[in-house]
Amino acid sequence: MIETQHRFRLEDMRDYARKAIEVSQDATADPEVRNFALQRLVSIVGEAASKVPESVRTLAPDLKWRMIVGMRNVLVHDYAGAREDIIATVVRDDLPVLIETLDRLLAESRP
């Protein structure tokens, strides 16, 4: 079973990833505002991931934990180097897999 505090982080990762996908699909949003929102949402996913201990990370070894946290570090500390095309690719290709994996992990470890 995963401790409540760690479930909270995993749920945050999943929920903010879902929100990022939703924002990315909003054709009515101003592109610059959408990009800023995606940067923030993806950085929150990475921040939550950084708080997940190794003992929980091993339950989802297929997730690229270091890359998730590394993306957060780039977005927070090297925001000028944050490329819009890379963020879009992460949201489109990586976040659906992340959500699916976290849904499975959270379902398997229900209290």
PDB file of N, CA and C in Angstrom:
ATOM      1  N   MET A   1       0.846  -1.184   0.000  1.00  0.00           N
ATOM      2  CA  MET A   1       0.000   0.000   0.000  1.00  0.00           C
ATOM      3  C   MET A   1       0.889   1.244   0.000  1.00  0.00           C
ATOM      4  N   ILE A   2       0.461   2.256  -0.711  1.00  0.00           N
ATOM      5  CA  ILE A   2       1.195   3.513  -0.795  1.00  0.00           C
ATOM      6  C   ILE A   2       0.654   4.460   0.268  1.00  0.00           C
ATOM      7  N   GLU A   3       1.565   5.072   1.014  1.00  0.00           N
ATOM      8  CA  GLU A   3       1.171   6.003   2.064  1.00  0.00           C
ATOM      9  C   GLU A   3       0.386   7.171   1.472  1.00  0.00           C
ATOM     10  N   THR A   4      -0.503   7.732   2.275  1.00  0.00           N
ATOM     11  CA  THR A   4      -1.374   8.822   1.844  1.00  0.00           C
ATOM     12  C   THR A   4      -0.606   9.987   1.248  1.00  0.00           C
ATOM     13  N   GLN A   5       0.481  10.394   1.879  1.00  0.00           N
ATOM     14  CA  GLN A   5       1.242  11.545   1.374  1.00  0.00           C
ATOM     15  C   GLN A   5       1.825  11.272   0.000  1.00  0.00           C
ATOM     16  N   HIS A   6       2.180  10.018  -0.274  1.00  0.00           N
ATOM     17  CA  HIS A   6       2.741   9.667  -1.576  1.00  0.00           C
ATOM     18  C   HIS A   6       1.638   9.498  -2.624  1.00  0.00           C
ATOM     19  N   ARG A   7       0.488   8.982  -2.192  1.00  0.00           N
ATOM     20  CA  ARG A   7      -0.672   8.913  -3.097  1.00  0.00           C
ATOM     21  C   ARG A   7      -1.042  10.312  -3.556  1.00  0.00           C
ATOM     22  N   PHE A   8      -0.999  11.247  -2.635  1.00  0.00           N
ATOM     23  CA  PHE A   8      -1.326  12.642  -2.947  1.00  0.00           C
ATOM     24  C   PHE A   8      -0.430  13.166  -4.065  1.00  0.00           C
ATOM     25  N   ARG A   9       0.854  12.869  -4.005  1.00  0.00           N
ATOM     26  CA  ARG A   9       1.796  13.316  -5.045  1.00  0.00           C
ATOM     27  C   ARG A   9       1.502  12.641  -6.377  1.00  0.00           C
ATOM     28  N   LEU A  10       1.225  11.344  -6.350  1.00  0.00           N
ATOM     29  CA  LEU A  10       0.904  10.624  -7.580  1.00  0.00           C
ATOM     30  C   LEU A  10      -0.389  11.146  -8.195  1.00  0.00           C
ATOM     31  N   GLU A  11      -1.372  11.416  -7.353  1.00  0.00           N
ATOM     32  CA  GLU A  11      -2.629  11.973  -7.851  1.00  0.00           C
ATOM     33  C   GLU A  11      -2.415  13.361  -8.442  1.00  0.00           C
ATOM     34  N   ASP A  12      -1.572  14.165  -7.808  1.00  0.00           N
ATOM     35  CA  ASP A  12      -1.244  15.481  -8.371  1.00  0.00           C
ATOM     36  C   ASP A  12      -0.589  15.338  -9.740  1.00  0.00           C
ATOM     37  N   MET A  13       0.354  14.427  -9.848  1.00  0.00           N
ATOM     38  CA  MET A  13       1.002  14.206 -11.141  1.00  0.00           C
ATOM     39  C   MET A  13      -0.041  13.890 -12.204  1.00  0.00           C
ATOM     40  N   ARG A  14      -0.908  12.957 -11.894  1.00  0.00           N
ATOM     41  CA  ARG A  14      -1.939  12.537 -12.844  1.00  0.00           C
ATOM     42  C   ARG A  14      -2.904  13.671 -13.181  1.00  0.00           C
ATOM     43  N   ASP A  15      -3.372  14.376 -12.160  1.00  0.00           N
ATOM     44  CA  ASP A  15      -4.381  15.410 -12.370  1.00  0.00           C
ATOM     45  C   ASP A  15      -3.828  16.610 -13.146  1.00  0.00           C
ATOM     46  N   TYR A  16      -2.602  17.007 -12.831  1.00  0.00           N
ATOM     47  CA  TYR A  16      -2.008  18.130 -13.567  1.00  0.00           C
ATOM     48  C   TYR A  16      -1.628  17.714 -14.987  1.00  0.00           C
ATOM     49  N   ALA A  17      -1.284  16.468 -15.189  1.00  0.00           N
ATOM     50  CA  ALA A  17      -1.032  15.976 -16.545  1.00  0.00           C
ATOM     51  C   ALA A  17      -2.323  16.014 -17.358  1.00  0.00           C
ATOM     52  N   ARG A  18      -3.417  15.609 -16.751  1.00  0.00           N
ATOM     53  CA  ARG A  18      -4.720  15.674 -17.431  1.00  0.00           C
ATOM     54  C   ARG A  18      -5.064  17.115 -17.799  1.00  0.00           C
ATOM     55  N   LYS A  19      -4.831  18.011 -16.866  1.00  0.00           N
ATOM     56  CA  LYS A  19      -5.125  19.426 -17.118  1.00  0.00           C
ATOM     57  C   LYS A  19      -4.255  19.957 -18.259  1.00  0.00           C
ATOM     58  N   ALA A  20      -2.998  19.552 -18.319  1.00  0.00           N
ATOM     59  CA  ALA A  20      -2.109  19.996 -19.397  1.00  0.00           C
ATOM     60  C   ALA A  20      -2.641  19.529 -20.749  1.00  0.00           C
ATOM     61  N   ILE A  21      -3.098  18.302 -20.824  1.00  0.00           N
ATOM     62  CA  ILE A  21      -3.662  17.796 -22.075  1.00  0.00           C
ATOM     63  C   ILE A  21      -4.900  18.604 -22.451  1.00  0.00           C
ATOM     64  N   GLU A  22      -5.737  18.864 -21.473  1.00  0.00           N
ATOM     65  CA  GLU A  22      -6.949  19.653 -21.713  1.00  0.00           C
ATOM     66  C   GLU A  22      -6.595  21.048 -22.243  1.00  0.00           C
ATOM     67  N   VAL A  23      -5.645  21.706 -21.599  1.00  0.00           N
ATOM     68  CA  VAL A  23      -5.226  23.051 -22.019  1.00  0.00           C
ATOM     69  C   VAL A  23      -4.632  23.005 -23.427  1.00  0.00           C
ATOM     70  N   SER A  24      -3.848  21.987 -23.716  1.00  0.00           N
ATOM     71  CA  SER A  24      -3.207  21.898 -25.029  1.00  0.00           C
ATOM     72  C   SER A  24      -4.223  21.758 -26.155  1.00  0.00           C
ATOM     73  N   GLN A  25      -5.396  21.258 -25.850  1.00  0.00           N
ATOM     74  CA  GLN A  25      -6.425  21.032 -26.867  1.00  0.00           C
ATOM     75  C   GLN A  25      -7.405  22.184 -26.991  1.00  0.00           C
ATOM     76  N   ASP A  26      -7.205  23.232 -26.200  1.00  0.00           N
ATOM     77  CA  ASP A  26      -8.098  24.390 -26.237  1.00  0.00           C
ATOM     78  C   ASP A  26      -7.696  25.311 -27.389  1.00  0.00           C
ATOM     79  N   ALA A  27      -8.393  25.172 -28.494  1.00  0.00           N
ATOM     80  CA  ALA A  27      -8.076  25.952 -29.695  1.00  0.00           C
ATOM     81  C   ALA A  27      -8.434  27.425 -29.541  1.00  0.00           C
ATOM     82  N   THR A  28      -9.220  27.762 -28.536  1.00  0.00           N
ATOM     83  CA  THR A  28      -9.626  29.160 -28.360  1.00  0.00           C
ATOM     84  C   THR A  28      -8.629  29.955 -27.518  1.00  0.00           C
ATOM     85  N   ALA A  29      -7.714  29.267 -26.863  1.00  0.00           N
ATOM     86  CA  ALA A  29      -6.755  29.945 -25.977  1.00  0.00           C
ATOM     87  C   ALA A  29      -5.699  30.694 -26.790  1.00  0.00           C
ATOM     88  N   ASP A  30      -5.277  31.802 -26.255  1.00  0.00           N
ATOM     89  CA  ASP A  30      -4.162  32.544 -26.842  1.00  0.00           C
ATOM     90  C   ASP A  30      -2.934  31.632 -26.802  1.00  0.00           C
ATOM     91  N   PRO A  31      -2.232  31.474 -27.923  1.00  0.00           N
ATOM     92  CA  PRO A  31      -1.090  30.543 -27.966  1.00  0.00           C
ATOM     93  C   PRO A  31      -0.012  30.841 -26.918  1.00  0.00           C
ATOM     94  N   GLU A  32       0.268  32.093 -26.674  1.00  0.00           N
ATOM     95  CA  GLU A  32       1.297  32.434 -25.681  1.00  0.00           C
ATOM     96  C   GLU A  32       0.834  32.069 -24.279  1.00  0.00           C
ATOM     97  N   VAL A  33      -0.403  32.360 -23.980  1.00  0.00           N
ATOM     98  CA  VAL A  33      -0.956  32.023 -22.666  1.00  0.00           C
ATOM     99  C   VAL A  33      -1.015  30.508 -22.501  1.00  0.00           C
ATOM    100  N   ARG A  34      -1.423  29.805 -23.563  1.00  0.00           N
ATOM    101  CA  ARG A  34      -1.466  28.336 -23.518  1.00  0.00           C
ATOM    102  C   ARG A  34      -0.071  27.774 -23.238  1.00  0.00           C
ATOM    103  N   ASN A  35       0.944  28.317 -23.900  1.00  0.00           N
ATOM    104  CA  ASN A  35       2.306  27.843 -23.682  1.00  0.00           C
ATOM    105  C   ASN A  35       2.754  28.083 -22.241  1.00  0.00           C
ATOM    106  N   PHE A  36       2.456  29.256 -21.711  1.00  0.00           N
ATOM    107  CA  PHE A  36       2.809  29.534 -20.311  1.00  0.00           C
ATOM    108  C   PHE A  36       2.093  28.572 -19.367  1.00  0.00           C
ATOM    109  N   ALA A  37       0.821  28.327 -19.640  1.00  0.00           N
ATOM    110  CA  ALA A  37       0.050  27.409 -18.800  1.00  0.00           C
ATOM    111  C   ALA A  37       0.639  25.996 -18.867  1.00  0.00           C
ATOM    112  N   LEU A  38       1.005  25.548 -20.059  1.00  0.00           N
ATOM    113  CA  LEU A  38       1.586  24.214 -20.201  1.00  0.00           C
ATOM    114  C   LEU A  38       2.917  24.112 -19.477  1.00  0.00           C
ATOM    115  N   GLN A  39       3.730  25.165 -19.560  1.00  0.00           N
ATOM    116  CA  GLN A  39       4.998  25.157 -18.828  1.00  0.00           C
ATOM    117  C   GLN A  39       4.739  24.975 -17.338  1.00  0.00           C
ATOM    118  N   ARG A  40       3.788  25.716 -16.823  1.00  0.00           N
ATOM    119  CA  ARG A  40       3.488  25.638 -15.386  1.00  0.00           C
ATOM    120  C   ARG A  40       2.937  24.267 -15.011  1.00  0.00           C
ATOM    121  N   LEU A  41       2.006  23.754 -15.789  1.00  0.00           N
ATOM    122  CA  LEU A  41       1.403  22.463 -15.472  1.00  0.00           C
ATOM    123  C   LEU A  41       2.426  21.332 -15.531  1.00  0.00           C
ATOM    124  N   VAL A  42       3.263  21.333 -16.549  1.00  0.00           N
ATOM    125  CA  VAL A  42       4.289  20.292 -16.661  1.00  0.00           C
ATOM    126  C   VAL A  42       5.308  20.421 -15.531  1.00  0.00           C
ATOM    127  N   SER A  43       5.611  21.645 -15.129  1.00  0.00           N
ATOM    128  CA  SER A  43       6.554  21.814 -14.021  1.00  0.00           C
ATOM    129  C   SER A  43       5.956  21.299 -12.707  1.00  0.00           C
ATOM    130  N   ILE A  44       4.655  21.437 -12.529  1.00  0.00           N
ATOM    131  CA  ILE A  44       4.002  20.905 -11.327  1.00  0.00           C
ATOM    132  C   ILE A  44       4.061  19.380 -11.335  1.00  0.00           C
ATOM    133  N   VAL A  45       3.862  18.769 -12.496  1.00  0.00           N
ATOM    134  CA  VAL A  45       3.984  17.310 -12.600  1.00  0.00           C
ATOM    135  C   VAL A  45       5.379  16.887 -12.142  1.00  0.00           C
ATOM    136  N   GLY A  46       6.393  17.598 -12.608  1.00  0.00           N
ATOM    137  CA  GLY A  46       7.766  17.275 -12.232  1.00  0.00           C
ATOM    138  C   GLY A  46       8.060  17.535 -10.766  1.00  0.00           C
ATOM    139  N   GLU A  47       7.494  18.601 -10.230  1.00  0.00           N
ATOM    140  CA  GLU A  47       7.698  18.897  -8.803  1.00  0.00           C
ATOM    141  C   GLU A  47       7.085  17.798  -7.943  1.00  0.00           C
ATOM    142  N   ALA A  48       5.878  17.387  -8.290  1.00  0.00           N
ATOM    143  CA  ALA A  48       5.250  16.292  -7.537  1.00  0.00           C
ATOM    144  C   ALA A  48       6.082  15.018  -7.661  1.00  0.00           C
ATOM    145  N   ALA A  49       6.585  14.744  -8.855  1.00  0.00           N
ATOM    146  CA  ALA A  49       7.417  13.546  -9.063  1.00  0.00           C
ATOM    147  C   ALA A  49       8.669  13.585  -8.205  1.00  0.00           C
ATOM    148  N   SER A  50       9.227  14.774  -8.027  1.00  0.00           N
ATOM    149  CA  SER A  50      10.455  14.890  -7.234  1.00  0.00           C
ATOM    150  C   SER A  50      10.223  14.543  -5.769  1.00  0.00           C
ATOM    151  N   LYS A  51       8.980  14.579  -5.332  1.00  0.00           N
ATOM    152  CA  LYS A  51       8.637  14.271  -3.937  1.00  0.00           C
ATOM    153  C   LYS A  51       8.255  12.808  -3.726  1.00  0.00           C
ATOM    154  N   VAL A  52       8.202  12.046  -4.801  1.00  0.00           N
ATOM    155  CA  VAL A  52       7.859  10.619  -4.698  1.00  0.00           C
ATOM    156  C   VAL A  52       9.135   9.850  -4.355  1.00  0.00           C
ATOM    157  N   PRO A  53       9.114   9.101  -3.254  1.00  0.00           N
ATOM    158  CA  PRO A  53      10.331   8.379  -2.859  1.00  0.00           C
ATOM    159  C   PRO A  53      10.640   7.194  -3.778  1.00  0.00           C
ATOM    160  N   GLU A  54      11.872   6.796  -3.751  1.00  0.00           N
ATOM    161  CA  GLU A  54      12.332   5.686  -4.592  1.00  0.00           C
ATOM    162  C   GLU A  54      11.518   4.418  -4.341  1.00  0.00           C
ATOM    163  N   SER A  55      11.110   4.195  -3.113  1.00  0.00           N
ATOM    164  CA  SER A  55      10.335   2.991  -2.797  1.00  0.00           C
ATOM    165  C   SER A  55       9.016   2.950  -3.559  1.00  0.00           C
ATOM    166  N   VAL A  56       8.437   4.093  -3.850  1.00  0.00           N
ATOM    167  CA  VAL A  56       7.199   4.158  -4.632  1.00  0.00           C
ATOM    168  C   VAL A  56       7.524   4.165  -6.125  1.00  0.00           C
ATOM    169  N   ARG A  57       8.586   4.839  -6.504  1.00  0.00           N
ATOM    170  CA  ARG A  57       8.984   4.883  -7.922  1.00  0.00           C
ATOM    171  C   ARG A  57       9.227   3.489  -8.485  1.00  0.00           C
ATOM    172  N   THR A  58       9.740   2.601  -7.655  1.00  0.00           N
ATOM    173  CA  THR A  58      10.020   1.241  -8.133  1.00  0.00           C
ATOM    174  C   THR A  58       8.739   0.481  -8.502  1.00  0.00           C
ATOM    175  N   LEU A  59       7.599   0.962  -8.020  1.00  0.00           N
ATOM    176  CA  LEU A  59       6.315   0.341  -8.365  1.00  0.00           C
ATOM    177  C   LEU A  59       5.886   0.689  -9.789  1.00  0.00           C
ATOM    178  N   ALA A  60       6.514   1.698 -10.368  1.00  0.00           N
ATOM    179  CA  ALA A  60       6.241   2.102 -11.755  1.00  0.00           C
ATOM    180  C   ALA A  60       7.575   2.318 -12.463  1.00  0.00           C
ATOM    181  N   PRO A  61       8.325   1.234 -12.662  1.00  0.00           N
ATOM    182  CA  PRO A  61       9.663   1.373 -13.234  1.00  0.00           C
ATOM    183  C   PRO A  61       9.678   1.830 -14.685  1.00  0.00           C
ATOM    184  N   ASP A  62       8.551   1.717 -15.376  1.00  0.00           N
ATOM    185  CA  ASP A  62       8.489   2.134 -16.768  1.00  0.00           C
ATOM    186  C   ASP A  62       8.415   3.653 -16.930  1.00  0.00           C
ATOM    187  N   LEU A  63       8.115   4.371 -15.845  1.00  0.00           N
ATOM    188  CA  LEU A  63       8.109   5.834 -15.908  1.00  0.00           C
ATOM    189  C   LEU A  63       9.546   6.345 -15.858  1.00  0.00           C
ATOM    190  N   LYS A  64       9.808   7.359 -16.619  1.00  0.00           N
ATOM    191  CA  LYS A  64      11.142   7.965 -16.673  1.00  0.00           C
ATOM    192  C   LYS A  64      11.216   9.069 -15.621  1.00  0.00           C
ATOM    193  N   TRP A  65      11.321   8.653 -14.371  1.00  0.00           N
ATOM    194  CA  TRP A  65      11.253   9.568 -13.241  1.00  0.00           C
ATOM    195  C   TRP A  65      12.279  10.691 -13.344  1.00  0.00           C
ATOM    196  N   ARG A  66      13.511  10.352 -13.671  1.00  0.00           N
ATOM    197  CA  ARG A  66      14.562  11.375 -13.751  1.00  0.00           C
ATOM    198  C   ARG A  66      14.270  12.389 -14.850  1.00  0.00           C
ATOM    199  N   MET A  67      13.709  11.932 -15.946  1.00  0.00           N
ATOM    200  CA  MET A  67      13.373  12.846 -17.043  1.00  0.00           C
ATOM    201  C   MET A  67      12.201  13.752 -16.669  1.00  0.00           C
ATOM    202  N   ILE A  68      11.248  13.208 -15.927  1.00  0.00           N
ATOM    203  CA  ILE A  68      10.098  14.009 -15.488  1.00  0.00           C
ATOM    204  C   ILE A  68      10.578  15.140 -14.576  1.00  0.00           C
ATOM    205  N   VAL A  69      11.413  14.788 -13.614  1.00  0.00           N
ATOM    206  CA  VAL A  69      11.961  15.798 -12.692  1.00  0.00           C
ATOM    207  C   VAL A  69      12.900  16.737 -13.448  1.00  0.00           C
ATOM    208  N   GLY A  70      13.678  16.196 -14.376  1.00  0.00           N
ATOM    209  CA  GLY A  70      14.589  17.022 -15.161  1.00  0.00           C
ATOM    210  C   GLY A  70      13.853  18.062 -15.987  1.00  0.00           C
ATOM    211  N   MET A  71      12.701  17.696 -16.544  1.00  0.00           N
ATOM    212  CA  MET A  71      11.895  18.656 -17.307  1.00  0.00           C
ATOM    213  C   MET A  71      11.446  19.784 -16.392  1.00  0.00           C
ATOM    214  N   ARG A  72      11.059  19.443 -15.197  1.00  0.00           N
ATOM    215  CA  ARG A  72      10.663  20.465 -14.223  1.00  0.00           C
ATOM    216  C   ARG A  72      11.822  21.416 -13.964  1.00  0.00           C
ATOM    217  N   ASN A  73      13.006  20.867 -13.800  1.00  0.00           N
ATOM    218  CA  ASN A  73      14.173  21.708 -13.514  1.00  0.00           C
ATOM    219  C   ASN A  73      14.470  22.663 -14.662  1.00  0.00           C
ATOM    220  N   VAL A  74      14.341  22.196 -15.880  1.00  0.00           N
ATOM    221  CA  VAL A  74      14.548  23.074 -17.033  1.00  0.00           C
ATOM    222  C   VAL A  74      13.505  24.183 -17.046  1.00  0.00           C
ATOM    223  N   LEU A  75      12.254  23.812 -16.841  1.00  0.00           N
ATOM    224  CA  LEU A  75      11.177  24.803 -16.893  1.00  0.00           C
ATOM    225  C   LEU A  75      11.293  25.850 -15.795  1.00  0.00           C
ATOM    226  N   VAL A  76      11.779  25.459 -14.648  1.00  0.00           N
ATOM    227  CA  VAL A  76      11.878  26.387 -13.521  1.00  0.00           C
ATOM    228  C   VAL A  76      13.182  27.174 -13.541  1.00  0.00           C
ATOM    229  N   HIS A  77      14.280  26.518 -13.869  1.00  0.00           N
ATOM    230  CA  HIS A  77      15.588  27.166 -13.746  1.00  0.00           C
ATOM    231  C   HIS A  77      16.166  27.667 -15.060  1.00  0.00           C
ATOM    232  N   ASP A  78      15.677  27.160 -16.175  1.00  0.00           N
ATOM    233  CA  ASP A  78      16.191  27.584 -17.476  1.00  0.00           C
ATOM    234  C   ASP A  78      15.018  27.884 -18.396  1.00  0.00           C
ATOM    235  N   TYR A  79      14.085  28.686 -17.879  1.00  0.00           N
ATOM    236  CA  TYR A  79      12.847  28.944 -18.600  1.00  0.00           C
ATOM    237  C   TYR A  79      13.095  29.479 -20.007  1.00  0.00           C
ATOM    238  N   ALA A  80      14.188  30.186 -20.219  1.00  0.00           N
ATOM    239  CA  ALA A  80      14.495  30.714 -21.554  1.00  0.00           C
ATOM    240  C   ALA A  80      14.827  29.584 -22.523  1.00  0.00           C
ATOM    241  N   GLY A  81      15.273  28.462 -21.983  1.00  0.00           N
ATOM    242  CA  GLY A  81      15.614  27.322 -22.820  1.00  0.00           C
ATOM    243  C   GLY A  81      14.453  26.356 -23.028  1.00  0.00           C
ATOM    244  N   ALA A  82      13.312  26.690 -22.462  1.00  0.00           N
ATOM    245  CA  ALA A  82      12.135  25.820 -22.583  1.00  0.00           C
ATOM    246  C   ALA A  82      11.522  26.007 -23.967  1.00  0.00           C
ATOM    247  N   ARG A  83      11.669  24.998 -24.798  1.00  0.00           N
ATOM    248  CA  ARG A  83      11.176  25.090 -26.167  1.00  0.00           C
ATOM    249  C   ARG A  83       9.721  24.636 -26.253  1.00  0.00           C
ATOM    250  N   GLU A  84       8.937  25.449 -26.899  1.00  0.00           N
ATOM    251  CA  GLU A  84       7.507  25.186 -27.038  1.00  0.00           C
ATOM    252  C   GLU A  84       7.239  23.851 -27.738  1.00  0.00           C
ATOM    253  N   ASP A  85       8.026  23.520 -28.752  1.00  0.00           N
ATOM    254  CA  ASP A  85       7.805  22.270 -29.483  1.00  0.00           C
ATOM    255  C   ASP A  85       8.085  21.040 -28.605  1.00  0.00           C
ATOM    256  N   ILE A  86       9.073  21.155 -27.735  1.00  0.00           N
ATOM    257  CA  ILE A  86       9.381  20.026 -26.838  1.00  0.00           C
ATOM    258  C   ILE A  86       8.270  19.855 -25.811  1.00  0.00           C
ATOM    259  N   ILE A  87       7.791  20.951 -25.268  1.00  0.00           N
ATOM    260  CA  ILE A  87       6.695  20.881 -24.301  1.00  0.00           C
ATOM    261  C   ILE A  87       5.458  20.276 -24.961  1.00  0.00           C
ATOM    262  N   ALA A  88       5.164  20.701 -26.180  1.00  0.00           N
ATOM    263  CA  ALA A  88       4.002  20.156 -26.904  1.00  0.00           C
ATOM    264  C   ALA A  88       4.154  18.656 -27.129  1.00  0.00           C
ATOM    265  N   THR A  89       5.357  18.215 -27.451  1.00  0.00           N
ATOM    266  CA  THR A  89       5.606  16.791 -27.659  1.00  0.00           C
ATOM    267  C   THR A  89       5.421  16.006 -26.363  1.00  0.00           C
ATOM    268  N   VAL A  90       5.931  16.549 -25.280  1.00  0.00           N
ATOM    269  CA  VAL A  90       5.766  15.892 -23.972  1.00  0.00           C
ATOM    270  C   VAL A  90       4.287  15.756 -23.635  1.00  0.00           C
ATOM    271  N   VAL A  91       3.547  16.836 -23.809  1.00  0.00           N
ATOM    272  CA  VAL A  91       2.117  16.811 -23.484  1.00  0.00           C
ATOM    273  C   VAL A  91       1.386  15.808 -24.379  1.00  0.00           C
ATOM    274  N   ARG A  92       1.684  15.817 -25.649  1.00  0.00           N
ATOM    275  CA  ARG A  92       0.983  14.954 -26.603  1.00  0.00           C
ATOM    276  C   ARG A  92       1.371  13.479 -26.474  1.00  0.00           C
ATOM    277  N   ASP A  93       2.668  13.206 -26.322  1.00  0.00           N
ATOM    278  CA  ASP A  93       3.156  11.822 -26.389  1.00  0.00           C
ATOM    279  C   ASP A  93       3.405  11.168 -25.027  1.00  0.00           C
ATOM    280  N   ASP A  94       3.909  11.944 -24.085  1.00  0.00           N
ATOM    281  CA  ASP A  94       4.346  11.363 -22.814  1.00  0.00           C
ATOM    282  C   ASP A  94       3.286  11.414 -21.719  1.00  0.00           C
ATOM    283  N   LEU A  95       2.523  12.489 -21.665  1.00  0.00           N
ATOM    284  CA  LEU A  95       1.564  12.602 -20.561  1.00  0.00           C
ATOM    285  C   LEU A  95       0.445  11.572 -20.614  1.00  0.00           C
ATOM    286  N   PRO A  96      -0.086  11.189 -21.780  1.00  0.00           N
ATOM    287  CA  PRO A  96      -1.101  10.115 -21.765  1.00  0.00           C
ATOM    288  C   PRO A  96      -0.574   8.798 -21.182  1.00  0.00           C
ATOM    289  N   VAL A  97       0.671   8.474 -21.481  1.00  0.00           N
ATOM    290  CA  VAL A  97       1.288   7.260 -20.926  1.00  0.00           C
ATOM    291  C   VAL A  97       1.463   7.405 -19.420  1.00  0.00           C
ATOM    292  N   LEU A  98       1.888   8.580 -18.984  1.00  0.00           N
ATOM    293  CA  LEU A  98       2.050   8.862 -17.560  1.00  0.00           C
ATOM    294  C   LEU A  98       0.721   8.684 -16.832  1.00  0.00           C
ATOM    295  N   ILE A  99      -0.331   9.258 -17.376  1.00  0.00           N
ATOM    296  CA  ILE A  99      -1.655   9.161 -16.755  1.00  0.00           C
ATOM    297  C   ILE A  99      -2.104   7.709 -16.667  1.00  0.00           C
ATOM    298  N   GLU A 100      -1.947   6.973 -17.742  1.00  0.00           N
ATOM    299  CA  GLU A 100      -2.341   5.563 -17.756  1.00  0.00           C
ATOM    300  C   GLU A 100      -1.574   4.764 -16.702  1.00  0.00           C
ATOM    301  N   THR A 101      -0.285   4.995 -16.602  1.00  0.00           N
ATOM    302  CA  THR A 101       0.549   4.279 -15.633  1.00  0.00           C
ATOM    303  C   THR A 101       0.145   4.644 -14.206  1.00  0.00           C
ATOM    304  N   LEU A 102      -0.078   5.931 -13.953  1.00  0.00           N
ATOM    305  CA  LEU A 102      -0.461   6.355 -12.609  1.00  0.00           C
ATOM    306  C   LEU A 102      -1.851   5.863 -12.234  1.00  0.00           C
ATOM    307  N   ASP A 103      -2.779   5.871 -13.187  1.00  0.00           N
ATOM    308  CA  ASP A 103      -4.116   5.307 -12.914  1.00  0.00           C
ATOM    309  C   ASP A 103      -3.999   3.850 -12.474  1.00  0.00           C
ATOM    310  N   ARG A 104      -3.189   3.082 -13.200  1.00  0.00           N
ATOM    311  CA  ARG A 104      -2.993   1.671 -12.870  1.00  0.00           C
ATOM    312  C   ARG A 104      -2.371   1.518 -11.481  1.00  0.00           C
ATOM    313  N   LEU A 105      -1.314   2.272 -11.232  1.00  0.00           N
ATOM    314  CA  LEU A 105      -0.607   2.195  -9.955  1.00  0.00           C
ATOM    315  C   LEU A 105      -1.521   2.571  -8.793  1.00  0.00           C
ATOM    316  N   LEU A 106      -2.278   3.632  -8.960  1.00  0.00           N
ATOM    317  CA  LEU A 106      -3.182   4.066  -7.894  1.00  0.00           C
ATOM    318  C   LEU A 106      -4.312   3.057  -7.675  1.00  0.00           C
ATOM    319  N   ALA A 107      -4.802   2.464  -8.739  1.00  0.00           N
ATOM    320  CA  ALA A 107      -5.868   1.449  -8.597  1.00  0.00           C
ATOM    321  C   ALA A 107      -5.362   0.192  -7.911  1.00  0.00           C
ATOM    322  N   GLU A 108      -4.144  -0.216  -8.245  1.00  0.00           N
ATOM    323  CA  GLU A 108      -3.563  -1.422  -7.652  1.00  0.00           C
ATOM    324  C   GLU A 108      -3.224  -1.233  -6.183  1.00  0.00           C
ATOM    325  N   SER A 109      -3.041  -0.004  -5.771  1.00  0.00           N
ATOM    326  CA  SER A 109      -2.592   0.234  -4.389  1.00  0.00           C
ATOM    327  C   SER A 109      -3.644   0.930  -3.546  1.00  0.00           C
ATOM    328  N   ARG A 110      -4.895   0.708  -3.893  1.00  0.00           N
ATOM    329  CA  ARG A 110      -5.970   1.308  -3.103  1.00  0.00           C
ATOM    330  C   ARG A 110      -5.912   0.785  -1.668  1.00  0.00           C
ATOM    331  N   PRO A 111      -6.169   1.691  -0.725  1.00  0.00           N
ATOM    332  CA  PRO A 111      -6.163   1.258   0.690  1.00  0.00           C
ATOM    333  C   PRO A 111      -7.310   0.323   1.012  1.00  0.00           C
TER     334      PRO A 111
END
